[in-house]
Amino acid sequence: MKKTLFLLFLATACITTMAQDTSWKKEYRETVPRINDLVHTKLDVKFDYENSYLNGKAWITLKPHFYKTDSLTLDAKGMGIHKVAMMNGAAMKDLKYEYDGWLLRINLGKNYKGGESYTIYIDYTAKPNEVKVKGSAAISDAKGLYFINPKGEEKDKPTQIWTQGETEASSVWFPTIDKPNQRTTQEIYMTVPAKYVTLSNGKLMTQKKNADGTRTDYWKMDLPHAPYLFFMGVGDFSIIKDSYKGKEVSYYVDKEYASVARKIFGNTPEMIAFFSKITGVDYPWVKYAQITGHDYVSGAMENTTATLHSDAAQQTARELVDGNFWESTIAHELFHQWFGDYVTTESWSNITLNESFANYSEVLWAEYKYGKDAGDDQNYGDMQGYLFSNSGKKDLVRFYYNDKEDVFDAVSYNKGGRILHMLRNYIGDSAFFKALNVYLATNKFKAAEAHQLRLAFEEVTGKDLNWYWNQWYFGAGHPSLDINYSYDNATKKARVIVKQTQAGDKVFKLPVAVDVYNGANKIRYTVWAKSKIDTFDFNTDRKPDLINFDGDKILLATKKENKTLDEYIHQYKYAGTYLDRREAIEAAAEQQDDPKAVELLNSALKDKYSGLRNLAMGSLNMSDDKVKAVVEKNIFDIAKNDSKPVVRAAAISYLNSYNNPENKDIFIKAINDSSYSVSGNALIALSEVDVPAAIAEMKELSKEPAKGVLANALKEVEALIDPDKSFDEMTTEYEALPLSQEKFQMTGTYTKLIGYIDNTGKVKSGVDLIVKFRDAIPAAFRSQTDPFINKALRDVMTKKLRSIQAGGNKEEITKQIEYIKSKLPEAERKGF
Ligand SMILES: [Zn+2]
């Protein structure tokens, strides 16, 4: 499963306000005992769109796991149970049962021996919208079965049905043992209005038209999988078909996205081939379908052979010009088909066995398809996601949690992925991928816990890896390193002192590469940091140009280093990984008074990796005329010629810092670019030099549908027709929004509008609202959100300064600038 940023934001916002019941901290979450095992599940379901009900018949084959038993408990949430019987050939014998709305306790009538199979028949009605957790309110986020616009009352929204099982919500729509350590083969007969298509796990065997205008589709899954991976989708979809080694690969999208489905999902066959190759396990299932669902409650879900994506995956051809932002999610869910579906976590405590691999597959795919920089960029982003999540106290394998949903977090995903990345570096690529193969082959069609992963790695490498698992899987936190470099001329020794400064007693054991550079020459040493303070000496005839601790830049750690600017310049040039260059750019960004730092940033504007070109551009202090002069030629060149639209778009935003009459021509030309970000940024840039021209362009562009950056830009420029009226309207709207991703997204537009308001009282009240929002964001997010909001406020000040230059009311505008300045941290006030 993959959650969206929006959900993560909300989740964290909720946690901070939750009541402090901590009794869960003492409750060890053991793996659920297996008394009866699922063997086969056969369902016959019909949908009641009027009531959002499912009328179902279930034939469930089970067998006692080992010990004999005369009873069976099934999860069956919020259902109406009409009949429970034992099958005996075609005959049925009614069984006694108790049902409390949550668990169905069945008396089997006699003892069954371990391994002796039996089949239960249940006639039931699933009522997903009425499910209640024992006496509390109806639940909204674990309905299992979702009817979207079932009566067609919502305009512009299709009628759909989709299911979401993880964690234990499949048992809302069929009775089962809803635990990840169960597996069952499956058959589903789905009767639906004939105008719709269906999707489920496995293979579509037959389709039969019925006299009442419905059709019954029969889906069959011959290989066993866990109940939470069951899926049904029903709706008016276009199905676009690809293939992999003769197996069907298909994409179910809304009709209007049929022509772009391959642009969004078309790399899937190549991904399947790549993941098959690196795992040494050819794609194990009969087909692979991906479907998009409206109002989906998560980001995406890896149902076996039938992944469900949020409709956010559906992007238009123009949106895709800026890049397919959903591609990493496509990789994530696909890799789950091996890690999660083929081998499954035995308990939610071990969820990282599913999620760390899915998360890390995003790095593996980016590295394979787009090069090492792209892989490293993904890895870095995910590491930051963990470091900012403020979850240093949570174990990766989590036996204590409040709610099972809590383990779907930046530790199980992001940290888990980074731990795999370090392990790969430590034992080498061939051992790493061989170990994945051994783990999959040994545990296929079974549930596993973290020790099984360790055993596979130990088998392949011949190394005892308990230390690694104890430190990273069964422990919490990450190292904070303080790294000091020095050189002693007398002894000709270079020295590295590494202090572990994280709070608490835990000391990490870290195998680390240290590279000693003289010119382009590099000598690599491998050392082990394993104490609170470690000192490493290296013989070298002269002071090295650079000593690079963590030479492969793989450590999951926060680092503080005493490198000089010259050393960083050397690092940018010669060390050369994505993170080496990134660190150098970040160091130079802090020292823009030094011409050498500006020179580094200027050359980074031409970095071979677009993400770093963007980073360098975003770091420039454009309020410094010396900086502006140095980078001018490159900014112009990038705005016109960069191969990546998003980089071109960023450069266009910077052009306005220069009073160059050529600008306007570039903007007007760029406004018609196929990229939404180029077009949108150009429109905004034009509005800053010529409002009437921008309004005219906006009116022209508004004739076509727009999304993303351009859609926002159109709104922004439209607001300039009557800034005061727009400001008043937006103030009401902004003030009413709760703390949310939506409010964050609106902040940029709202702040910008303040730049066009003359009335000082209004300016102040608008700034107050923004600052109030900025300061209310949970601490864990502020290092990500503050820079954005503070920059927007600085942009207003720049705009105001220009108004003075253009003959505006100097006295009033100065008051406004001073007011905004007072709301910024000291470092952000520079240049005003
Ligand atoms: Zn996932």
Short mmCIF file of C-alpha atoms in Angstrom, two decimals, residues 547-812:
data_model
loop_
_atom_site.label_atom_id
_atom_site.label_comp_id
_atom_site.label_asym_id
_atom_site.label_seq_id
_atom_site.Cartn_x
_atom_site.Cartn_y
_atom_site.Cartn_z
CA ILE A 547 38.65 13.18 2.83
CA ASN A 548 35.22 11.84 2.10
CA PHE A 549 33.62 9.88 4.95
CA ASP A 550 30.84 7.56 3.73
CA GLY A 551 32.34 7.53 0.25
CA ASP A 552 29.32 5.80 -1.33
CA LYS A 553 26.90 8.12 0.50
CA ILE A 554 24.65 5.36 1.73
CA LEU A 555 24.47 5.92 5.50
CA LEU A 556 21.11 6.45 7.14
CA ALA A 557 22.31 9.17 9.49
CA THR A 558 22.38 12.87 10.08
CA LYS A 559 25.88 14.24 9.56
CA LYS A 560 27.79 17.32 10.60
CA GLU A 561 31.18 17.77 8.97
CA ASN A 562 33.89 20.44 9.18
CA LYS A 563 34.68 20.49 5.47
CA THR A 564 35.93 23.72 3.94
CA LEU A 565 34.45 25.28 0.84
CA ASP A 566 37.55 24.18 -1.12
CA GLU A 567 36.97 20.63 0.01
CA TYR A 568 33.36 20.81 -1.07
CA ILE A 569 34.42 22.18 -4.45
CA HIS A 570 36.76 19.20 -4.78
CA GLN A 571 33.95 16.89 -3.73
CA TYR A 572 31.59 18.32 -6.33
CA LYS A 573 34.17 17.80 -9.04
CA TYR A 574 35.77 14.48 -8.13
CA ALA A 575 33.67 12.48 -5.65
CA GLY A 576 30.76 12.78 -7.93
CA THR A 577 27.79 10.81 -6.57
CA TYR A 578 24.46 12.59 -6.45
CA LEU A 579 24.77 13.20 -2.73
CA ASP A 580 28.40 14.37 -2.99
CA ARG A 581 27.27 17.00 -5.44
CA ARG A 582 24.16 17.81 -3.47
CA GLU A 583 26.13 18.38 -0.25
CA ALA A 584 28.54 20.64 -2.11
CA ILE A 585 25.70 22.70 -3.58
CA GLU A 586 24.08 23.03 -0.15
CA ALA A 587 27.37 24.10 1.42
CA ALA A 588 27.99 26.68 -1.34
CA ALA A 589 24.46 28.01 -0.95
CA GLU A 590 25.32 29.00 2.62
CA GLN A 591 28.44 30.94 1.54
CA GLN A 592 27.35 33.11 -1.37
CA ASP A 593 29.52 35.98 -0.15
CA ASP A 594 32.43 33.92 -1.43
CA PRO A 595 32.87 34.12 -5.24
CA LYS A 596 34.11 30.51 -5.30
CA ALA A 597 30.80 29.34 -3.83
CA VAL A 598 28.87 31.29 -6.44
CA GLU A 599 31.08 29.77 -9.12
CA LEU A 600 30.23 26.29 -7.84
CA LEU A 601 26.51 27.09 -7.93
CA ASN A 602 26.90 28.52 -11.39
CA SER A 603 28.53 25.36 -12.71
CA ALA A 604 25.89 23.25 -10.90
CA LEU A 605 23.27 25.05 -13.01
CA LYS A 606 24.68 22.86 -15.77
CA ASP A 607 24.85 19.67 -13.68
CA LYS A 608 24.15 16.53 -15.68
CA TYR A 609 21.23 15.68 -13.37
CA SER A 610 18.14 17.86 -13.64
CA GLY A 611 17.24 17.57 -9.95
CA LEU A 612 20.58 19.14 -9.01
CA ARG A 613 20.27 21.86 -11.64
CA ASN A 614 16.98 22.74 -10.00
CA LEU A 615 18.48 22.59 -6.52
CA ALA A 616 21.32 24.91 -7.53
CA MET A 617 18.87 27.34 -9.08
CA GLY A 618 16.62 27.32 -6.05
CA SER A 619 19.62 28.07 -3.80
CA LEU A 620 20.70 31.26 -5.57
CA ASN A 621 20.47 34.44 -3.54
CA MET A 622 19.01 36.67 -6.23
CA SER A 623 18.87 39.68 -3.95
CA ASP A 624 22.68 39.80 -4.23
CA ASP A 625 23.66 41.68 -7.41
CA LYS A 626 27.04 39.93 -7.59
CA VAL A 627 25.34 36.52 -7.60
CA LYS A 628 22.86 37.70 -10.19
CA ALA A 629 25.61 38.91 -12.50
CA VAL A 630 27.52 35.62 -12.39
CA VAL A 631 24.56 33.35 -13.13
CA GLU A 632 22.74 35.58 -15.61
CA LYS A 633 23.95 33.89 -18.78
CA ASN A 634 23.14 30.40 -17.50
CA ILE A 635 19.66 31.34 -16.27
CA PHE A 636 18.79 32.77 -19.67
CA ASP A 637 20.24 29.79 -21.41
CA ILE A 638 18.33 27.30 -19.21
CA ALA A 639 15.07 29.21 -19.58
CA LYS A 640 15.35 28.82 -23.32
CA ASN A 641 17.11 25.50 -23.83
CA ASP A 642 17.10 23.09 -20.86
CA SER A 643 15.94 19.63 -21.90
CA LYS A 644 13.70 19.24 -18.82
CA PRO A 645 10.53 21.35 -18.77
CA VAL A 646 10.48 21.65 -14.97
CA VAL A 647 14.01 23.10 -14.99
CA ARG A 648 13.10 25.47 -17.79
CA ALA A 649 10.04 26.51 -15.81
CA ALA A 650 12.12 27.27 -12.73
CA ALA A 651 14.56 29.38 -14.76
CA ILE A 652 11.69 31.37 -16.26
CA SER A 653 10.59 32.30 -12.73
CA TYR A 654 14.08 33.65 -12.10
CA LEU A 655 14.27 35.76 -15.25
CA ASN A 656 12.26 38.52 -13.67
CA SER A 657 15.16 39.27 -11.38
CA TYR A 658 16.78 40.88 -14.43
CA ASN A 659 15.61 44.06 -16.06
CA ASN A 660 16.01 42.73 -19.54
CA PRO A 661 13.49 43.73 -22.22
CA GLU A 662 14.12 40.39 -23.96
CA ASN A 663 12.31 38.70 -21.03
CA LYS A 664 8.86 39.57 -22.17
CA ASP A 665 9.40 37.86 -25.51
CA ILE A 666 10.64 34.72 -23.78
CA PHE A 667 7.57 34.70 -21.50
CA ILE A 668 5.10 35.19 -24.30
CA LYS A 669 6.72 32.42 -26.31
CA ALA A 670 6.86 30.07 -23.29
CA ILE A 671 3.21 30.67 -22.41
CA ASN A 672 2.28 28.40 -25.32
CA ASP A 673 4.70 25.63 -24.32
CA SER A 674 3.11 22.17 -24.03
CA SER A 675 4.43 21.85 -20.46
CA TYR A 676 1.99 23.13 -17.85
CA SER A 677 4.83 24.20 -15.56
CA VAL A 678 6.62 26.18 -18.30
CA SER A 679 3.39 27.75 -19.49
CA GLY A 680 2.15 28.53 -15.97
CA ASN A 681 5.41 30.02 -14.74
CA ALA A 682 5.70 32.10 -17.90
CA LEU A 683 2.21 33.50 -17.38
CA ILE A 684 3.02 34.44 -13.79
CA ALA A 685 6.32 35.98 -14.88
CA LEU A 686 4.52 38.02 -17.52
CA SER A 687 2.00 39.22 -14.94
CA GLU A 688 4.87 40.68 -12.97
CA VAL A 689 6.05 42.88 -15.83
CA ASP A 690 2.80 43.56 -17.67
CA VAL A 691 -0.50 42.87 -15.91
CA PRO A 692 -2.81 43.78 -18.85
CA ALA A 693 -0.83 41.54 -21.23
CA ALA A 694 -1.02 38.67 -18.73
CA ILE A 695 -4.77 39.12 -18.29
CA ALA A 696 -5.20 38.99 -22.07
CA GLU A 697 -3.13 35.78 -22.29
CA MET A 698 -5.05 34.30 -19.35
CA LYS A 699 -8.35 34.85 -21.15
CA GLU A 700 -7.00 33.15 -24.24
CA LEU A 701 -5.55 30.18 -22.30
CA SER A 702 -8.74 29.72 -20.27
CA LYS A 703 -10.51 28.51 -23.40
CA GLU A 704 -8.73 25.16 -23.02
CA PRO A 705 -8.86 22.94 -19.92
CA ALA A 706 -5.79 23.31 -17.70
CA LYS A 707 -4.31 21.44 -14.76
CA GLY A 708 -1.43 21.73 -12.32
CA VAL A 709 0.84 24.77 -12.38
CA LEU A 710 -1.01 26.37 -15.27
CA ALA A 711 -4.41 26.00 -13.60
CA ASN A 712 -3.06 27.78 -10.52
CA ALA A 713 -1.41 30.46 -12.64
CA LEU A 714 -4.67 31.16 -14.45
CA LYS A 715 -6.43 31.62 -11.13
CA GLU A 716 -3.67 33.90 -9.89
CA VAL A 717 -3.80 36.12 -12.94
CA GLU A 718 -7.59 36.19 -12.94
CA ALA A 719 -7.41 37.53 -9.41
CA LEU A 720 -5.44 40.51 -10.74
CA ILE A 721 -8.43 41.83 -12.70
CA ASP A 722 -9.68 43.23 -9.40
CA PRO A 723 -7.06 42.45 -6.72
CA ASP A 724 -9.00 43.95 -3.81
CA LYS A 725 -12.16 42.01 -4.54
CA SER A 726 -10.15 38.80 -5.07
CA PHE A 727 -8.24 39.41 -1.86
CA ASP A 728 -11.43 39.77 0.18
CA GLU A 729 -12.92 36.61 -1.29
CA MET A 730 -9.78 34.58 -0.87
CA THR A 731 -9.30 35.82 2.71
CA THR A 732 -12.69 34.40 3.68
CA GLU A 733 -11.92 31.12 1.96
CA TYR A 734 -8.39 30.88 3.38
CA GLU A 735 -9.45 31.70 6.92
CA ALA A 736 -12.16 29.01 6.84
CA LEU A 737 -9.80 26.21 5.78
CA PRO A 738 -8.56 23.93 8.54
CA LEU A 739 -4.90 22.98 8.88
CA SER A 740 -4.51 20.87 5.75
CA GLN A 741 -2.55 20.16 2.61
CA GLU A 742 -5.20 22.15 0.75
CA LYS A 743 -4.51 25.22 2.84
CA PHE A 744 -0.80 24.79 2.27
CA GLN A 745 -1.37 24.69 -1.46
CA MET A 746 -3.48 27.83 -1.33
CA THR A 747 -0.87 29.71 0.71
CA GLY A 748 1.34 30.46 -2.32
CA THR A 749 -1.47 32.04 -4.32
CA TYR A 750 -2.84 33.96 -1.37
CA THR A 751 0.56 35.33 -0.38
CA LYS A 752 1.23 36.43 -3.92
CA LEU A 753 -1.99 38.37 -4.07
CA ILE A 754 -0.90 40.46 -1.10
CA GLY A 755 1.81 41.88 -3.34
CA TYR A 756 -0.93 43.64 -5.34
CA ILE A 757 -2.84 45.11 -2.38
CA ASP A 758 -2.24 48.79 -1.57
CA ASN A 759 -4.13 49.09 1.72
CA THR A 760 -1.66 48.60 4.58
CA GLY A 761 -4.31 47.28 7.00
CA LYS A 762 -5.31 44.59 4.54
CA VAL A 763 -1.70 43.67 3.85
CA LYS A 764 -1.08 43.24 7.56
CA SER A 765 -4.17 41.11 8.18
CA GLY A 766 -3.31 38.86 5.22
CA VAL A 767 0.26 38.44 6.45
CA ASP A 768 -1.07 37.63 9.92
CA LEU A 769 -3.22 34.81 8.53
CA ILE A 770 -0.27 33.30 6.68
CA VAL A 771 2.04 33.53 9.67
CA LYS A 772 -0.62 32.00 11.90
CA PHE A 773 -0.90 29.04 9.51
CA ARG A 774 2.89 28.73 9.17
CA ASP A 775 3.32 28.55 12.94
CA ALA A 776 0.47 26.07 13.45
CA ILE A 777 2.01 23.39 11.22
CA PRO A 778 3.29 20.46 13.30
CA ALA A 779 6.98 20.75 14.19
CA ALA A 780 7.93 17.67 12.15
CA PHE A 781 6.84 19.39 8.92
CA ARG A 782 8.07 22.91 9.53
CA SER A 783 11.56 22.41 8.16
CA GLN A 784 9.83 21.52 4.87
CA THR A 785 7.06 24.12 4.93
CA ASP A 786 8.77 27.17 6.47
CA PRO A 787 11.21 27.76 3.59
CA PHE A 788 8.34 27.74 1.11
CA ILE A 789 6.16 30.12 3.10
CA ASN A 790 9.00 32.46 4.06
CA LYS A 791 10.14 32.65 0.46
CA ALA A 792 6.63 33.57 -0.61
CA LEU A 793 6.66 36.38 1.96
CA ARG A 794 10.05 37.56 0.72
CA ASP A 795 8.70 37.61 -2.82
CA VAL A 796 5.97 39.96 -1.62
CA MET A 797 8.62 42.29 -0.22
CA THR A 798 10.47 42.24 -3.56
CA LYS A 799 7.24 43.06 -5.33
CA LYS A 800 6.59 45.95 -2.91
CA LEU A 801 10.10 47.34 -3.41
CA ARG A 802 9.43 47.41 -7.13
CA SER A 803 6.18 49.25 -6.55
CA ILE A 804 8.17 51.98 -4.79
CA GLN A 805 10.60 52.11 -7.71
CA ALA A 806 7.62 52.40 -10.05
CA GLY A 807 6.40 55.50 -8.15
CA GLY A 808 4.11 53.95 -5.52
CA ASN A 809 3.40 55.45 -2.08
CA LYS A 810 6.82 55.07 -0.51
CA GLU A 811 5.79 55.77 3.07
CA GLU A 812 2.91 53.26 3.13
#
